[in-house]
mmCIF file of C-alpha atoms in Angstrom:
data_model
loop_
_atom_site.group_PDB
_atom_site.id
_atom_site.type_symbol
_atom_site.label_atom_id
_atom_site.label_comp_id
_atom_site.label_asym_id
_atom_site.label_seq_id
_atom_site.Cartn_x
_atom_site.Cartn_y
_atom_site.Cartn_z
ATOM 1 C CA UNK A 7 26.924 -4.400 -16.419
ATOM 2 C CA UNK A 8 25.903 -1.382 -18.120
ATOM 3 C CA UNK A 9 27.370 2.406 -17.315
ATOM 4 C CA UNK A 10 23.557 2.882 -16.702
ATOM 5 C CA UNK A 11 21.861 6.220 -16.885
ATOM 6 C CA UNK A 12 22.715 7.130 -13.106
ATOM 7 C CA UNK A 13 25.393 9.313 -11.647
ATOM 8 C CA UNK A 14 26.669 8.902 -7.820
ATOM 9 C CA UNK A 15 27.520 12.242 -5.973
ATOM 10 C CA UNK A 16 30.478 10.776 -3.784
ATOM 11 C CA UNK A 17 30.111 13.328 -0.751
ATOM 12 C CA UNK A 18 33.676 13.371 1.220
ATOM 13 C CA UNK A 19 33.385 15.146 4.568
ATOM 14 C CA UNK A 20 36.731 15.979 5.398
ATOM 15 C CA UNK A 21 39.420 17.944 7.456
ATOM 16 C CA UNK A 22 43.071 17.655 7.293
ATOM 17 C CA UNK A 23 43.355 14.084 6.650
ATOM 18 C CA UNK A 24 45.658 13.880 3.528
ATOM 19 C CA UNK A 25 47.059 10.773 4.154
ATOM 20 C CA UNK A 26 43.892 8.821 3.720
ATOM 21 C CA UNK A 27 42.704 10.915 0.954
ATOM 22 C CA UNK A 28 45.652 10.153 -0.899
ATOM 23 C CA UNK A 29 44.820 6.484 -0.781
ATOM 24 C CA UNK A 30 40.611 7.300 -0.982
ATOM 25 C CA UNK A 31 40.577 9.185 -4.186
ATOM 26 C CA UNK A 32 42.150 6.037 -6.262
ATOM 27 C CA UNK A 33 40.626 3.572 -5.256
ATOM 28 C CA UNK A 34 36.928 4.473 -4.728
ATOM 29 C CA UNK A 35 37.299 5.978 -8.784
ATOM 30 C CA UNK A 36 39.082 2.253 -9.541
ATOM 31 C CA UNK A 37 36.483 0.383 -7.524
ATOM 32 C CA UNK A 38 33.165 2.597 -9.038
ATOM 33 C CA UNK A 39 34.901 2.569 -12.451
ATOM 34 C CA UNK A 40 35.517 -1.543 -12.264
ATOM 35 C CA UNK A 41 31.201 -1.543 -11.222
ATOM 36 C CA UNK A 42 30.683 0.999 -14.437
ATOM 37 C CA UNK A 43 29.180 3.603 -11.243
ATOM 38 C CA UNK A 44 29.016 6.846 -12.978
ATOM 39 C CA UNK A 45 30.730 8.914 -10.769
ATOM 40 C CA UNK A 46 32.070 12.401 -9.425
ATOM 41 C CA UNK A 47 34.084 12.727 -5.860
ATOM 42 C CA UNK A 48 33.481 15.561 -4.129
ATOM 43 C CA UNK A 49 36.123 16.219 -0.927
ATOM 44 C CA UNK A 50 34.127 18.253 1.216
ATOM 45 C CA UNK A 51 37.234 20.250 3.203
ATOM 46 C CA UNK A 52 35.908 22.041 6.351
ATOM 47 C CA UNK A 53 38.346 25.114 6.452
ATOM 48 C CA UNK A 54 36.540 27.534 8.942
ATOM 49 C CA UNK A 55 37.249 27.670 12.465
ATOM 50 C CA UNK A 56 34.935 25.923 14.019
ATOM 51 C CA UNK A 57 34.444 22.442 15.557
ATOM 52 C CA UNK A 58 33.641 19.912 12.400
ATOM 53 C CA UNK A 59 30.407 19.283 11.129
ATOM 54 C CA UNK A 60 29.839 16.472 8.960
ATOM 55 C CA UNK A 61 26.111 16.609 9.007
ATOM 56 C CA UNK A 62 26.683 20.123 7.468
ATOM 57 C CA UNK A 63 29.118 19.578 5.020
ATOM 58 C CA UNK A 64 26.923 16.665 3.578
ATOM 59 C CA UNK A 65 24.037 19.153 3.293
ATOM 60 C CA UNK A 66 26.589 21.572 1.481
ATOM 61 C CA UNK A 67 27.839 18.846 -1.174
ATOM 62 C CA UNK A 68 24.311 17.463 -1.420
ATOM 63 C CA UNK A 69 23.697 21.585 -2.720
ATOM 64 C CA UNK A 70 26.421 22.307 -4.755
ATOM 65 C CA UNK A 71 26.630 18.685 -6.466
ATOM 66 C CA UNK A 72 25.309 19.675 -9.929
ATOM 67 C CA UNK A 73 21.856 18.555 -11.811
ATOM 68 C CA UNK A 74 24.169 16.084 -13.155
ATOM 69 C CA UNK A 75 24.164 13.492 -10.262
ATOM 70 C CA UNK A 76 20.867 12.343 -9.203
ATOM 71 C CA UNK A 77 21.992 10.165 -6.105
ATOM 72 C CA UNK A 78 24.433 10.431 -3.092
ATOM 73 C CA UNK A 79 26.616 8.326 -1.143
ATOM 74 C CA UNK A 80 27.656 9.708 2.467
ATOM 75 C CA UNK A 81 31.315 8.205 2.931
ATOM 76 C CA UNK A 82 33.768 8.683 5.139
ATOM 77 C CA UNK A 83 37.252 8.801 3.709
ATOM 78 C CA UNK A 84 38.525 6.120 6.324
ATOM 79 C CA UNK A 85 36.382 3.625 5.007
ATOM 80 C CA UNK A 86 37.056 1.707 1.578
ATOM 81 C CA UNK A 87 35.115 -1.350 0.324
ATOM 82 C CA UNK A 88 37.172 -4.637 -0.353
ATOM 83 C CA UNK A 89 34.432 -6.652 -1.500
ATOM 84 C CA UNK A 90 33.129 -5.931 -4.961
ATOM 85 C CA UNK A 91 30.028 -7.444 -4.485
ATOM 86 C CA UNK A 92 28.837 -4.397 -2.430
ATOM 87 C CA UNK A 93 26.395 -2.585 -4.652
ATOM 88 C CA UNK A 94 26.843 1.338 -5.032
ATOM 89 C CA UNK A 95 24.054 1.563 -7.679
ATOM 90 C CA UNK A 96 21.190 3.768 -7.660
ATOM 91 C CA UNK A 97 19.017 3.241 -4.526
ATOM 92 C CA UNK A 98 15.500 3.581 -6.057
ATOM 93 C CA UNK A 99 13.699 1.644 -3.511
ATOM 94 C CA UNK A 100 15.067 3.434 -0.491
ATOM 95 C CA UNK A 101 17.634 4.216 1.354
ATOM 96 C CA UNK A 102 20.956 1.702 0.932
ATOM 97 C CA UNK A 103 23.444 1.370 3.733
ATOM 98 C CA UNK A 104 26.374 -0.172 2.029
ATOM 99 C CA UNK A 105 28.749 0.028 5.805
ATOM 100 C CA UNK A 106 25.897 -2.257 7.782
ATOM 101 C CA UNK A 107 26.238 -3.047 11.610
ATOM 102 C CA UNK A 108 26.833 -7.097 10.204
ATOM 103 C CA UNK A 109 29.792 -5.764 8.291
ATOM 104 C CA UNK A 110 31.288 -2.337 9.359
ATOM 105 C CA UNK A 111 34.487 -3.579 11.554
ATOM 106 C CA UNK A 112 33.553 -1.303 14.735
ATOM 107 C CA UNK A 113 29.749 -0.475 14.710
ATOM 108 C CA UNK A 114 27.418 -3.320 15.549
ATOM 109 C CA UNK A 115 24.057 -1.471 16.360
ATOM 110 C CA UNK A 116 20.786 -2.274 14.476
ATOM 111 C CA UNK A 117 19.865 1.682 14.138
ATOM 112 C CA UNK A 118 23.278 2.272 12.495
ATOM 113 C CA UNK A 119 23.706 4.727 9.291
ATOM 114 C CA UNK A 120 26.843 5.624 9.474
ATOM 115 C CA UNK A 121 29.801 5.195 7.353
ATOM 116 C CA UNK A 122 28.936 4.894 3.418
ATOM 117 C CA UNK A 123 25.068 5.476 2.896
ATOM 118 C CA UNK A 124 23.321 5.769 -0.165
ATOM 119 C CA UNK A 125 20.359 8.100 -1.078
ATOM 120 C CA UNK A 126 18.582 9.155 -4.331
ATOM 121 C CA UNK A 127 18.631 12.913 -4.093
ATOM 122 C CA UNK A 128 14.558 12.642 -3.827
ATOM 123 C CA UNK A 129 14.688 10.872 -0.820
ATOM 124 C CA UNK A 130 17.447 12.889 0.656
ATOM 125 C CA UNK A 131 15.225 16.155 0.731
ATOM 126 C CA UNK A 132 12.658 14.472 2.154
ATOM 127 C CA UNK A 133 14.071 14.372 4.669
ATOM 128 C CA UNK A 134 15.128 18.170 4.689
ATOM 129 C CA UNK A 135 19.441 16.530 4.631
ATOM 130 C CA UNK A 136 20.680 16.166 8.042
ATOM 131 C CA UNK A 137 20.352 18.236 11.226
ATOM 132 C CA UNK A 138 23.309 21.520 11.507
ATOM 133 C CA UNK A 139 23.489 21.122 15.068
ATOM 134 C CA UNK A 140 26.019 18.761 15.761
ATOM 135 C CA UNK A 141 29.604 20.220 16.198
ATOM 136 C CA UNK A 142 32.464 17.996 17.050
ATOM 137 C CA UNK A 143 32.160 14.142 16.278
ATOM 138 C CA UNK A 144 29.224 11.384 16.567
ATOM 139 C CA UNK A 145 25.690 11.458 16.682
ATOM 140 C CA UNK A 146 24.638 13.280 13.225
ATOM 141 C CA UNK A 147 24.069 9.960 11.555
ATOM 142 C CA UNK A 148 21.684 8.586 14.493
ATOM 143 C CA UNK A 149 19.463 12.052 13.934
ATOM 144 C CA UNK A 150 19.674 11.192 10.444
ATOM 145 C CA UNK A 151 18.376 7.862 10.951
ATOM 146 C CA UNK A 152 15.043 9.057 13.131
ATOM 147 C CA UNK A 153 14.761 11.591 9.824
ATOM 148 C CA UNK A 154 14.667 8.718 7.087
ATOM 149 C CA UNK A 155 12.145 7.194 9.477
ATOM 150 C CA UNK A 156 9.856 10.267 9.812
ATOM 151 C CA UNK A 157 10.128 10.391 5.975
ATOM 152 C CA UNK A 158 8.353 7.278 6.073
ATOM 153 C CA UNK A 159 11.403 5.343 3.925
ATOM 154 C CA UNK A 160 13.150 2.262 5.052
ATOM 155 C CA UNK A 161 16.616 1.401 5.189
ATOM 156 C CA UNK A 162 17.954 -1.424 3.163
ATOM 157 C CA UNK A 163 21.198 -3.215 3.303
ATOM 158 C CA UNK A 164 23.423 -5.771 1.970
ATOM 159 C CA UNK A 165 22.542 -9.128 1.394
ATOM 160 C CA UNK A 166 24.739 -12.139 0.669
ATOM 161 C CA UNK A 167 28.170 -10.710 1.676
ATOM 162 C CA UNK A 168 30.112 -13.564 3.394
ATOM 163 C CA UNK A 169 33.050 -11.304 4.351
ATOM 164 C CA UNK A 170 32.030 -10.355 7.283
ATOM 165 C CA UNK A 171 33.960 -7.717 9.003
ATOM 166 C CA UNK A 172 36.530 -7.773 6.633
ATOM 167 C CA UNK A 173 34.190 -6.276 3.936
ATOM 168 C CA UNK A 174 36.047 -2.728 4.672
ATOM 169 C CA UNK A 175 39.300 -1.711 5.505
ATOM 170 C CA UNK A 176 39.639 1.131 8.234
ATOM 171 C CA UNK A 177 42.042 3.706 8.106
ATOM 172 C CA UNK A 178 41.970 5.419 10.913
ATOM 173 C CA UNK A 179 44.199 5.132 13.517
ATOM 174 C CA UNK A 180 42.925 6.299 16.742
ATOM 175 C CA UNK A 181 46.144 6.469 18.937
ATOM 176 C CA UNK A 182 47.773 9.280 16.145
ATOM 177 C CA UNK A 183 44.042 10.971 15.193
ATOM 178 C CA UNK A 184 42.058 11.535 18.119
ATOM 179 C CA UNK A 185 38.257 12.318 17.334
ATOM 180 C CA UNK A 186 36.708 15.325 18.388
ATOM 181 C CA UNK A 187 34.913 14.181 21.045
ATOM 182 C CA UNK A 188 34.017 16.657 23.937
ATOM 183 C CA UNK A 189 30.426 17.286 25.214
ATOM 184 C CA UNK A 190 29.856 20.915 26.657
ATOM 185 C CA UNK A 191 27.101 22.244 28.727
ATOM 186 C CA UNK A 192 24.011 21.562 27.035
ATOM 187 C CA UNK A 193 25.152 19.609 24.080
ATOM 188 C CA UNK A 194 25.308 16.543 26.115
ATOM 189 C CA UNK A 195 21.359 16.805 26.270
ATOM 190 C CA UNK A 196 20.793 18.313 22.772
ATOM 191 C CA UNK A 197 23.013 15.615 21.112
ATOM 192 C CA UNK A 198 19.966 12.534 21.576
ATOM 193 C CA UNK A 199 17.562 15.206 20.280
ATOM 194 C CA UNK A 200 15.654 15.264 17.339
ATOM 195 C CA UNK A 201 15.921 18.647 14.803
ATOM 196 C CA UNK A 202 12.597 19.493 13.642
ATOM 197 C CA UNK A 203 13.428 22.384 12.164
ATOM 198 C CA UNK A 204 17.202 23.056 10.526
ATOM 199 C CA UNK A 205 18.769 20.657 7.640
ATOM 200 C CA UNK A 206 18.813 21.529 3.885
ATOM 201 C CA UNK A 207 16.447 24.306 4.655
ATOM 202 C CA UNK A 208 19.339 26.635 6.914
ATOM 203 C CA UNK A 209 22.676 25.608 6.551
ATOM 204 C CA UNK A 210 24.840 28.623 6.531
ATOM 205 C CA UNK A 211 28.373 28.049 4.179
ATOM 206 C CA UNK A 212 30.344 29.878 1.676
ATOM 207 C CA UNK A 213 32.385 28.140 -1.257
ATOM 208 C CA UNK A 214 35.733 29.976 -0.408
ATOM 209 C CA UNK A 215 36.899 27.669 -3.681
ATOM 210 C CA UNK A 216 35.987 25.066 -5.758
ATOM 211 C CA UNK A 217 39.196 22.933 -7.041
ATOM 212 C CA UNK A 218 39.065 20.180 -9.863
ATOM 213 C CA UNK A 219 41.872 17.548 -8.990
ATOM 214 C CA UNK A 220 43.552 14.370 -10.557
ATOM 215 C CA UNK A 221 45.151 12.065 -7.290
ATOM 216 C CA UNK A 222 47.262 9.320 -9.113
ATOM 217 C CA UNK A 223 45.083 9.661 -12.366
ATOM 218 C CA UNK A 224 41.991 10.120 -10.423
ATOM 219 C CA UNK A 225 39.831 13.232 -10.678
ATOM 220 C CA UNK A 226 38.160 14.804 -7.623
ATOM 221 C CA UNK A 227 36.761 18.210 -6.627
ATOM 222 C CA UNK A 228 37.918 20.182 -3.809
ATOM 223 C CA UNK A 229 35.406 21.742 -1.842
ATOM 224 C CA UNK A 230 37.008 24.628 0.595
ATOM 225 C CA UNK A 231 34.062 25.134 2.830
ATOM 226 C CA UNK A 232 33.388 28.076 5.702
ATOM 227 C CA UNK A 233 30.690 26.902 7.787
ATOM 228 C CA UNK A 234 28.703 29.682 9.607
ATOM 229 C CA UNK A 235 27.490 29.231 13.424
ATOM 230 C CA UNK A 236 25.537 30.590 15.501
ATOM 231 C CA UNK A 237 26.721 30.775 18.921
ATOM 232 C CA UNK A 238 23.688 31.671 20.648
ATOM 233 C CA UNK A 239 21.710 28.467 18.834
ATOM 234 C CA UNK A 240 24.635 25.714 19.417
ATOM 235 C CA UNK A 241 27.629 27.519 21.573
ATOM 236 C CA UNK A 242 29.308 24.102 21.560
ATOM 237 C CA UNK A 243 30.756 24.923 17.570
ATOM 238 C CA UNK A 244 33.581 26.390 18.877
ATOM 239 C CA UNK A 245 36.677 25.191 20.460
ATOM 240 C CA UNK A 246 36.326 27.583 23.333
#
């Protein structure tokens, strides 16, 4: 294959999980690099004081990714790909979840998104990015699927991949990292809503630095991000 005119914005959310980005970095440049995938990884560090927001910090990567990427892959950094038949190139027909509910080894359900999705940067401001309102973890990627559909774009997925559920390898380890996963007052009802209004459009952030790194040979950028809240809009983003 060819290195193809395309380049893949590899958007990292991430908070104080070294230990898998240590082991991320490497091998997502070895395994892009071996599929001639154009590609820069962007580690999207959440270092404000609030509850995490992935939702957010993909809207901030998707933003300060350059004109010189023209497509994104949301990826969490506990999931790598074992299976080089999994396609990463660029998703002109539509949306492309590479982590699908036939393959991801904990998420079964047909409306899944989560994981490693791929979007042309087009069809990821159609649908404004994802909603700002979801503090703390879960949820954001289930919004996000309602949003492709109001965009009127369909989700595609892998086809052919015998490998089951042992297409990825998961890294997390639940009993040492436990998720963030507390439901206050009225975020229990808010968190099966649909956002109509925030995405792209209002998140609030400031770069506090931007950091160029090599991991093992691999290069990456550091994004330290400072996520702004407001409390009277979604009191759940703190830990209070």
């Amino acid at each position: 294959p060819s290195w193809g005119p395309h380049r893949l914005a590899l958007l990292v959310p991430f908070r104080e999980r070294f230990e898998e980005l240590l082991a991320f970095v490497p091998y997502m440049h070895r395994f892009l690099s071996k599929k001639r995938i154009r590609h820069r990884i962007f580690i999207l560090n959440q270092v404000d004081h609030f509850r995490f927001n992935r939702a957010s910090l993909i809207n901030v990567g998707f933003l300060e990714s350059g004109n010189d990427t023209d497509y994104i892959a949301m990826h969490d950094v506990d999931l790598l790909p074992l299976n080089e038949q999994l396609d990463y190139s660029f998703p002109e027909a539509g949306p492309f979840h590479v982590a699908s509910p036939e393959l991801h080894p904990l998420y079964h359900y047909k409306t899944y998104v989560g994981g490693i999705l791929l979007l042309t940067k087009q069809h990821y401001e159609m649908c404004n990015g994802m909603s700002n309102r979801f503090w703390g973890w879960g949820r954001e990627d289930d919004e996000f699927y309602r949003r492709i559909k109001g965009a009127g774009l369909q989700v595609r997925r892998p086809s052919g991949i015998t490998t089951g559920y042992e297409t990825f390898q998961h890294l997390h380890d639940p009993a040492w990292r436990k998720r963030d996963q507390k439901r206050i007052a009225a975020q229990k009802q808010e968190q099966f809503k649909v956002d109509r209004e925030g995405g792209l459009n209002n998140v609030r952030y400031r770069i506090e630095s931007r950091t160029a790194l090599s991991v093992a040979g691999a290069p990456c950028t550091v994004l330290n991000i400072l996520l702004d809240c407001d409390t009277s809009e979604t009191p759940w983003c703190t830990f209070g």
